[in-house]
PDB file of C-alpha atoms in Angstrom:
ATOM      1  CA  ASP A   1    -108.303  30.191   0.941  1.00 56.00           C
ATOM      2  CA  GLY A   2    -105.832  27.875   1.329  1.00 65.00           C
ATOM      3  CA  GLY A   3    -105.215  25.870   4.680  1.00 92.00           C
ATOM      4  CA  ILE A   4    -106.421  23.032   7.167  1.00 95.00           C
ATOM      5  CA  THR A   5    -109.553  22.413   8.920  1.00 95.00           C
ATOM      6  CA  GLN A   6    -110.619  20.047  11.372  1.00 96.00           C
ATOM      7  CA  SER A   7    -114.002  19.346  12.892  1.00 90.00           C
ATOM      8  CA  PRO A   8    -115.488  19.563  15.128  1.00 91.00           C
ATOM      9  CA  LYS A   9    -113.810  21.931  17.439  1.00 93.00           C
ATOM     10  CA  TYR A  10    -115.354  20.366  20.619  1.00 94.00           C
ATOM     11  CA  LEU A  11    -116.247  16.885  21.043  1.00 94.00           C
ATOM     12  CA  PHE A  12    -117.657  14.763  23.762  1.00 93.00           C
ATOM     13  CA  ARG A  13    -117.463  11.463  23.888  1.00 90.00           C
ATOM     14  CA  LYS A  14    -118.980   8.674  26.299  1.00 90.00           C
ATOM     15  CA  GLU A  15    -115.901   5.958  27.612  1.00 88.00           C
ATOM     16  CA  GLY A  16    -115.973   2.887  25.318  1.00 88.00           C
ATOM     17  CA  GLN A  17    -116.950   4.753  22.116  1.00 91.00           C
ATOM     18  CA  ASN A  18    -114.947   5.244  19.279  1.00 93.00           C
ATOM     19  CA  VAL A  19    -114.522   8.623  17.648  1.00 94.00           C
ATOM     20  CA  THR A  20    -112.944  10.168  14.735  1.00 95.00           C
ATOM     21  CA  LEU A  21    -111.667  13.315  14.378  1.00 96.00           C
ATOM     22  CA  SER A  22    -111.675  14.856  10.843  1.00 96.00           C
ATOM     23  CA  CYS A  23    -108.615  16.906   9.005  1.00 97.00           C
ATOM     24  CA  GLU A  24    -108.711  18.505   5.953  1.00 97.00           C
ATOM     25  CA  GLN A  25    -106.186  20.809   3.778  1.00 97.00           C
ATOM     26  CA  ASN A  26    -106.135  22.462   0.352  1.00 96.00           C
ATOM     27  CA  LEU A  27    -102.687  23.088   0.465  1.00 93.00           C
ATOM     28  CA  ASN A  28    -101.305  20.193  -1.727  1.00 93.00           C
ATOM     29  CA  HIS A  29     -99.249  19.316   0.890  1.00 91.00           C
ATOM     30  CA  ASP A  30     -97.665  15.752   1.230  1.00 90.00           C
ATOM     31  CA  ALA A  31     -97.227  14.903   4.533  1.00 91.00           C
ATOM     32  CA  MET A  32     -99.820  15.388   7.558  1.00 94.00           C
ATOM     33  CA  TYR A  33     -99.468  14.571  11.020  1.00 94.00           C
ATOM     34  CA  TRP A  34    -101.653  14.337  13.931  1.00 96.00           C
ATOM     35  CA  TYR A  35    -100.465  15.564  17.536  1.00 96.00           C
ATOM     36  CA  ARG A  36    -101.883  15.747  20.810  1.00 96.00           C
ATOM     37  CA  GLN A  37    -101.533  18.035  23.294  1.00 95.00           C
ATOM     38  CA  ASP A  38    -102.303  17.992  27.535  1.00 94.00           C
ATOM     39  CA  PRO A  39    -102.794  21.509  29.610  1.00 89.00           C
ATOM     40  CA  GLY A  40     -99.838  23.580  29.860  1.00 86.00           C
ATOM     41  CA  GLN A  41     -97.458  20.781  27.808  1.00 89.00           C
ATOM     42  CA  GLY A  42     -96.002  20.422  24.532  1.00 89.00           C
ATOM     43  CA  LEU A  43     -97.095  18.574  21.281  1.00 91.00           C
ATOM     44  CA  ARG A  44     -96.638  15.199  21.048  1.00 92.00           C
ATOM     45  CA  LEU A  45     -96.627  13.315  17.569  1.00 92.00           C
ATOM     46  CA  ILE A  46     -99.283  10.463  17.526  1.00 96.00           C
ATOM     47  CA  TYR A  47     -99.317   9.238  13.669  1.00 96.00           C
ATOM     48  CA  TYR A  48     -97.767  11.036  10.316  1.00 93.00           C
ATOM     49  CA  SER A  49     -98.156  10.178   6.672  1.00 94.00           C
ATOM     50  CA  GLN A  50     -95.840  11.016   4.112  1.00 90.00           C
ATOM     51  CA  ILE A  51     -97.875   9.995   1.247  1.00 91.00           C
ATOM     52  CA  VAL A  52    -101.286   8.654   0.343  1.00 94.00           C
ATOM     53  CA  ASN A  53    -102.068   5.198   1.433  1.00 95.00           C
ATOM     54  CA  ASP A  54     -99.155   5.270   3.793  1.00 94.00           C
ATOM     55  CA  PHE A  55     -98.906   6.182   7.345  1.00 95.00           C
ATOM     56  CA  GLN A  56     -96.198   5.960  10.524  1.00 93.00           C
ATOM     57  CA  LYS A  57     -97.135   5.773  14.279  1.00 94.00           C
ATOM     58  CA  GLY A  58     -95.591   8.771  16.298  1.00 92.00           C
ATOM     59  CA  ASP A  59     -94.307   8.680  19.879  1.00 90.00           C
ATOM     60  CA  ILE A  60     -97.806   7.892  21.541  1.00 95.00           C
ATOM     61  CA  ALA A  61     -99.851   5.801  18.604  1.00 96.00           C
ATOM     62  CA  GLU A  62    -101.471   3.291  21.129  1.00 96.00           C
ATOM     63  CA  GLY A  63    -105.017   3.757  20.985  1.00 96.00           C
ATOM     64  CA  TYR A  64    -105.168   5.722  17.886  1.00 97.00           C
ATOM     65  CA  SER A  65    -105.731   4.554  14.370  1.00 97.00           C
ATOM     66  CA  VAL A  66    -105.631   6.564  11.212  1.00 98.00           C
ATOM     67  CA  SER A  67    -106.198   6.319   7.055  1.00 97.00           C
ATOM     68  CA  ARG A  68    -104.827   8.373   4.404  1.00 97.00           C
ATOM     69  CA  GLU A  69    -106.815   7.245   1.012  1.00 97.00           C
ATOM     70  CA  LYS A  70    -106.586  10.555  -0.333  1.00 97.00           C
ATOM     71  CA  LYS A  71    -103.942  13.523  -0.485  1.00 96.00           C
ATOM     72  CA  GLU A  72    -106.176  16.427   1.257  1.00 97.00           C
ATOM     73  CA  SER A  73    -107.513  13.662   4.666  1.00 98.00           C
ATOM     74  CA  PHE A  74    -106.148  12.127   7.252  1.00 98.00           C
ATOM     75  CA  PRO A  75    -108.479  11.388   9.798  1.00 98.00           C
ATOM     76  CA  LEU A  76    -107.986  10.090  13.305  1.00 97.00           C
ATOM     77  CA  THR A  77    -110.135   7.685  15.195  1.00 97.00           C
ATOM     78  CA  VAL A  78    -109.680   7.672  18.917  1.00 96.00           C
ATOM     79  CA  THR A  79    -110.354   4.089  20.066  1.00 94.00           C
ATOM     80  CA  SER A  80    -111.659   2.915  23.324  1.00 89.00           C
ATOM     81  CA  ALA A  81    -108.351   1.587  24.155  1.00 87.00           C
ATOM     82  CA  GLN A  82    -106.758   4.990  24.477  1.00 89.00           C
ATOM     83  CA  LYS A  83    -107.374   5.215  28.383  1.00 87.00           C
ATOM     84  CA  ASN A  84    -106.784   8.835  28.756  1.00 91.00           C
ATOM     85  CA  PRO A  85    -108.147  10.393  25.183  1.00 94.00           C
ATOM     86  CA  THR A  86    -109.455  13.867  27.044  1.00 95.00           C
ATOM     87  CA  ALA A  87    -106.968  16.161  25.407  1.00 96.00           C
ATOM     88  CA  PHE A  88    -106.442  18.905  22.240  1.00 97.00           C
ATOM     89  CA  TYR A  89    -105.874  17.010  19.271  1.00 97.00           C
ATOM     90  CA  LEU A  90    -103.749  19.156  16.424  1.00 97.00           C
ATOM     91  CA  CYS A  91    -103.285  18.143  12.803  1.00 97.00           C
ATOM     92  CA  ALA A  92    -100.518  19.566  10.329  1.00 94.00           C
ATOM     93  CA  SER A  93     -99.291  19.596   7.087  1.00 93.00           C
ATOM     94  CA  SER A  94     -95.991  20.272   5.109  1.00 88.00           C
ATOM     95  CA  SER A  95     -94.862  20.083   1.747  1.00 83.00           C
ATOM     96  CA  HIS A  96     -92.300  18.002   0.129  1.00 71.00           C
ATOM     97  CA  GLN A  97     -91.019  20.981  -1.818  1.00 65.00           C
ATOM     98  CA  SER A  98     -89.945  23.090   1.422  1.00 61.00           C
ATOM     99  CA  SER A  99     -88.249  22.185   4.905  1.00 59.00           C
ATOM    100  CA  TYR A 100     -90.342  19.468   6.611  1.00 57.00           C
ATOM    101  CA  ASN A 101     -89.463  21.693   9.987  1.00 68.00           C
ATOM    102  CA  GLU A 102     -92.327  23.984   8.649  1.00 83.00           C
ATOM    103  CA  GLN A 103     -95.664  22.614   9.478  1.00 88.00           C
ATOM    104  CA  PHE A 104     -99.145  24.185   8.792  1.00 91.00           C
ATOM    105  CA  PHE A 105    -101.861  23.696  11.433  1.00 94.00           C
ATOM    106  CA  GLY A 106    -105.155  23.428  11.811  1.00 95.00           C
ATOM    107  CA  PRO A 107    -107.387  25.189  14.615  1.00 94.00           C
ATOM    108  CA  GLY A 108    -107.365  22.016  16.448  1.00 96.00           C
ATOM    109  CA  THR A 109    -110.183  19.342  18.280  1.00 97.00           C
ATOM    110  CA  ARG A 110    -110.739  19.841  21.877  1.00 96.00           C
ATOM    111  CA  LEU A 111    -111.943  15.889  22.695  1.00 96.00           C
ATOM    112  CA  THR A 112    -113.387  15.446  26.352  1.00 95.00           C
ATOM    113  CA  VAL A 113    -114.534  12.197  27.670  1.00 91.00           C
ATOM    114  CA  LEU A 114    -117.682  12.184  29.866  1.00 86.00           C
TER     115      LEU A 114
ATOM    116  CA  LEU B   1     -83.575  13.910  17.541  1.00 57.00           C
ATOM    117  CA  ALA B   2     -81.724  16.671  19.453  1.00 64.00           C
ATOM    118  CA  LYS B   3     -83.169  17.985  22.587  1.00 82.00           C
ATOM    119  CA  THR B   4     -84.029  21.606  23.328  1.00 89.00           C
ATOM    120  CA  THR B   5     -84.102  23.667  26.509  1.00 92.00           C
ATOM    121  CA  GLN B   6     -85.767  26.786  27.074  1.00 95.00           C
ATOM    122  CA  PRO B   7     -86.670  28.913  30.190  1.00 96.00           C
ATOM    123  CA  ILE B   8     -89.989  28.160  31.224  1.00 95.00           C
ATOM    124  CA  SER B   9     -91.749  31.363  31.183  1.00 97.00           C
ATOM    125  CA  MET B  10     -90.594  35.066  30.688  1.00 97.00           C
ATOM    126  CA  ASP B  11     -91.864  38.401  31.431  1.00 97.00           C
ATOM    127  CA  SER B  12     -92.027  41.887  29.479  1.00 97.00           C
ATOM    128  CA  TYR B  13     -93.501  44.972  28.563  1.00 97.00           C
ATOM    129  CA  GLU B  14     -95.246  46.475  25.526  1.00 97.00           C
ATOM    130  CA  GLY B  15     -92.337  48.129  23.160  1.00 97.00           C
ATOM    131  CA  GLN B  16     -89.434  46.340  24.961  1.00 97.00           C
ATOM    132  CA  GLU B  17     -87.450  43.593  22.756  1.00 97.00           C
ATOM    133  CA  VAL B  18     -87.736  40.077  23.880  1.00 98.00           C
ATOM    134  CA  ASN B  19     -85.142  37.865  23.512  1.00 98.00           C
ATOM    135  CA  ILE B  20     -85.930  33.656  24.044  1.00 97.00           C
ATOM    136  CA  THR B  21     -82.530  31.687  24.178  1.00 96.00           C
ATOM    137  CA  CYS B  22     -82.630  27.639  23.410  1.00 95.00           C
ATOM    138  CA  SER B  23     -80.394  25.708  24.055  1.00 94.00           C
ATOM    139  CA  HIS B  24     -79.397  22.607  21.638  1.00 91.00           C
ATOM    140  CA  ASN B  25     -75.958  21.034  22.800  1.00 90.00           C
ATOM    141  CA  ASN B  26     -76.444  18.058  20.787  1.00 87.00           C
ATOM    142  CA  ILE B  27     -77.639  19.610  17.398  1.00 88.00           C
ATOM    143  CA  ALA B  28     -76.174  17.261  14.116  1.00 86.00           C
ATOM    144  CA  THR B  29     -74.551  18.902  11.174  1.00 88.00           C
ATOM    145  CA  ASN B  30     -77.963  18.870   8.698  1.00 84.00           C
ATOM    146  CA  ASP B  31     -80.195  20.473  11.255  1.00 86.00           C
ATOM    147  CA  TYR B  32     -81.985  23.593  11.317  1.00 88.00           C
ATOM    148  CA  ILE B  33     -83.253  25.740  14.167  1.00 91.00           C
ATOM    149  CA  THR B  34     -87.109  26.275  14.059  1.00 92.00           C
ATOM    150  CA  TRP B  35     -89.373  28.302  16.356  1.00 95.00           C
ATOM    151  CA  TYR B  36     -93.303  28.362  16.256  1.00 95.00           C
ATOM    152  CA  GLN B  37     -95.794  30.503  18.110  1.00 97.00           C
ATOM    153  CA  GLN B  38     -98.532  28.897  20.142  1.00 96.00           C
ATOM    154  CA  PHE B  39    -101.677  30.657  21.305  1.00 95.00           C
ATOM    155  CA  PRO B  40    -103.959  29.385  23.657  1.00 91.00           C
ATOM    156  CA  SER B  41    -106.307  26.575  22.347  1.00 90.00           C
ATOM    157  CA  GLN B  42    -104.777  27.362  18.194  1.00 93.00           C
ATOM    158  CA  GLY B  43    -102.370  25.541  16.687  1.00 93.00           C
ATOM    159  CA  PRO B  44     -98.956  26.180  16.526  1.00 93.00           C
ATOM    160  CA  ARG B  45     -97.479  29.138  13.733  1.00 94.00           C
ATOM    161  CA  PHE B  46     -94.297  28.794  12.215  1.00 92.00           C
ATOM    162  CA  ILE B  47     -92.018  31.792  12.943  1.00 95.00           C
ATOM    163  CA  ILE B  48     -88.792  31.477  11.712  1.00 94.00           C
ATOM    164  CA  GLN B  49     -86.051  29.329  10.551  1.00 92.00           C
ATOM    165  CA  GLY B  50     -82.376  29.364  10.171  1.00 92.00           C
ATOM    166  CA  TYR B  51     -79.302  26.909   9.894  1.00 92.00           C
ATOM    167  CA  LYS B  52     -76.462  29.844  11.236  1.00 91.00           C
ATOM    168  CA  THR B  53     -75.468  33.342  11.480  1.00 91.00           C
ATOM    169  CA  LYS B  54     -78.683  35.586  11.595  1.00 96.00           C
ATOM    170  CA  VAL B  55     -81.771  35.385  10.050  1.00 95.00           C
ATOM    171  CA  THR B  56     -84.751  37.945   9.562  1.00 96.00           C
ATOM    172  CA  ASN B  57     -87.979  38.346   8.488  1.00 95.00           C
ATOM    173  CA  GLU B  58     -90.901  40.766   9.187  1.00 94.00           C
ATOM    174  CA  VAL B  59     -91.754  39.096  12.880  1.00 93.00           C
ATOM    175  CA  ALA B  60     -88.732  37.971  14.340  1.00 97.00           C
ATOM    176  CA  SER B  61     -85.025  37.399  14.287  1.00 98.00           C
ATOM    177  CA  LEU B  62     -83.293  34.335  14.730  1.00 98.00           C
ATOM    178  CA  PHE B  63     -79.513  34.629  15.796  1.00 97.00           C
ATOM    179  CA  ILE B  64     -77.475  31.574  15.663  1.00 97.00           C
ATOM    180  CA  PRO B  65     -73.652  31.771  17.340  1.00 96.00           C
ATOM    181  CA  ALA B  66     -70.596  29.468  15.004  1.00 95.00           C
ATOM    182  CA  ASP B  67     -71.042  26.505  17.346  1.00 95.00           C
ATOM    183  CA  ARG B  68     -75.042  26.420  16.411  1.00 94.00           C
ATOM    184  CA  LYS B  69     -75.352  24.860  20.210  1.00 94.00           C
ATOM    185  CA  SER B  70     -77.838  27.742  21.031  1.00 95.00           C
ATOM    186  CA  SER B  71     -80.079  30.247  19.131  1.00 96.00           C
ATOM    187  CA  THR B  72     -81.747  33.315  20.247  1.00 97.00           C
ATOM    188  CA  LEU B  73     -85.253  34.526  18.869  1.00 98.00           C
ATOM    189  CA  SER B  74     -85.402  38.161  19.326  1.00 98.00           C
ATOM    190  CA  LEU B  75     -89.079  39.872  19.129  1.00 97.00           C
ATOM    191  CA  PRO B  76     -88.498  43.574  18.593  1.00 94.00           C
ATOM    192  CA  ARG B  77     -91.084  46.206  20.193  1.00 94.00           C
ATOM    193  CA  VAL B  78     -93.721  43.331  21.736  1.00 97.00           C
ATOM    194  CA  SER B  79     -96.990  44.196  22.085  1.00 97.00           C
ATOM    195  CA  LEU B  80     -99.517  42.671  24.061  1.00 97.00           C
ATOM    196  CA  SER B  81    -100.697  40.226  21.485  1.00 96.00           C
ATOM    197  CA  ASP B  82     -97.269  38.475  21.434  1.00 97.00           C
ATOM    198  CA  THR B  83     -98.473  36.992  24.677  1.00 97.00           C
ATOM    199  CA  ALA B  84     -98.070  33.141  23.567  1.00 97.00           C
ATOM    200  CA  VAL B  85     -96.093  30.184  24.245  1.00 97.00           C
ATOM    201  CA  TYR B  86     -92.593  29.762  21.985  1.00 97.00           C
ATOM    202  CA  TYR B  87     -91.221  26.775  20.683  1.00 95.00           C
ATOM    203  CA  CYS B  88     -87.546  26.206  19.846  1.00 94.00           C
ATOM    204  CA  LEU B  89     -87.351  22.783  17.617  1.00 90.00           C
ATOM    205  CA  VAL B  90     -84.484  20.961  15.676  1.00 87.00           C
ATOM    206  CA  GLY B  91     -84.281  18.685  13.028  1.00 79.00           C
ATOM    207  CA  ASP B  92     -83.192  18.124   9.689  1.00 69.00           C
ATOM    208  CA  GLY B  93     -86.196  18.849   7.738  1.00 60.00           C
ATOM    209  CA  GLY B  94     -86.224  15.105   6.595  1.00 62.00           C
ATOM    210  CA  SER B  95     -87.031  13.252   9.692  1.00 61.00           C
ATOM    211  CA  TYR B  96     -90.867  14.258   9.835  1.00 66.00           C
ATOM    212  CA  LYS B  97     -91.062  14.287  13.633  1.00 70.00           C
ATOM    213  CA  LEU B  98     -90.634  17.432  15.088  1.00 75.00           C
ATOM    214  CA  ILE B  99     -89.974  17.445  18.777  1.00 77.00           C
ATOM    215  CA  PHE B 100     -92.400  19.903  21.236  1.00 80.00           C
ATOM    216  CA  GLY B 101     -90.649  20.487  24.336  1.00 79.00           C
ATOM    217  CA  SER B 102     -92.758  22.479  26.748  1.00 81.00           C
ATOM    218  CA  GLY B 103     -91.798  25.949  25.549  1.00 93.00           C
ATOM    219  CA  THR B 104     -91.307  29.290  27.154  1.00 97.00           C
ATOM    220  CA  ARG B 105     -94.430  31.087  28.169  1.00 97.00           C
ATOM    221  CA  LEU B 106     -94.184  34.675  27.341  1.00 98.00           C
ATOM    222  CA  LEU B 107     -96.478  37.867  29.078  1.00 98.00           C
ATOM    223  CA  VAL B 108     -96.226  40.946  27.728  1.00 98.00           C
ATOM    224  CA  ARG B 109     -97.823  43.460  30.296  1.00 97.00           C
ATOM    225  CA  PRO B 110     -99.135  46.771  29.627  1.00 95.00           C
TER     226      PRO B 110
END
């Protein structure tokens, strides 16, 4: 089954701790993205990567970091510098062969800071 | 990137046709119009994309007038399972950045 997986589904973190959210895709897509969604709001772009070993900041990158060492994987680290990290985090991917407007999303990780 | 404006919410009944209009006055020549659907606690799902006139697939139709400053997503004969948030996005497909607004919350009643 092709698709995007995110783990864990729910994550709890104590203030001051870093935490890493996993995103894996087996769609052979070149581009991958991380979004944050707050209740009742749309999605906001955190980071995106067009190709392995390259990534760019989105609109709200402060307090987050990413890596893209493999085509299939794009983990997101929420650092202690992120002041309000409680949110729903979505990973997506797209193919260079089709319109970049068509992104495929994972099921999301809901992060709660205690 | 062009900004989009949609109604905050809409109500409908099962079996009706629902039309959600999106305004995008600053759309650029190379921009495509794309609609996504999102259920609670899930990632958005691509519904349909178009550039001009009309596009139809198995779940929806997209109507785009000649000036392309607006677009209408048409959902035929909605069911309860169509209750979701619908997002209209405009982009040229090359920027990698999709701007999601707050979307339109569609509630389908029995």
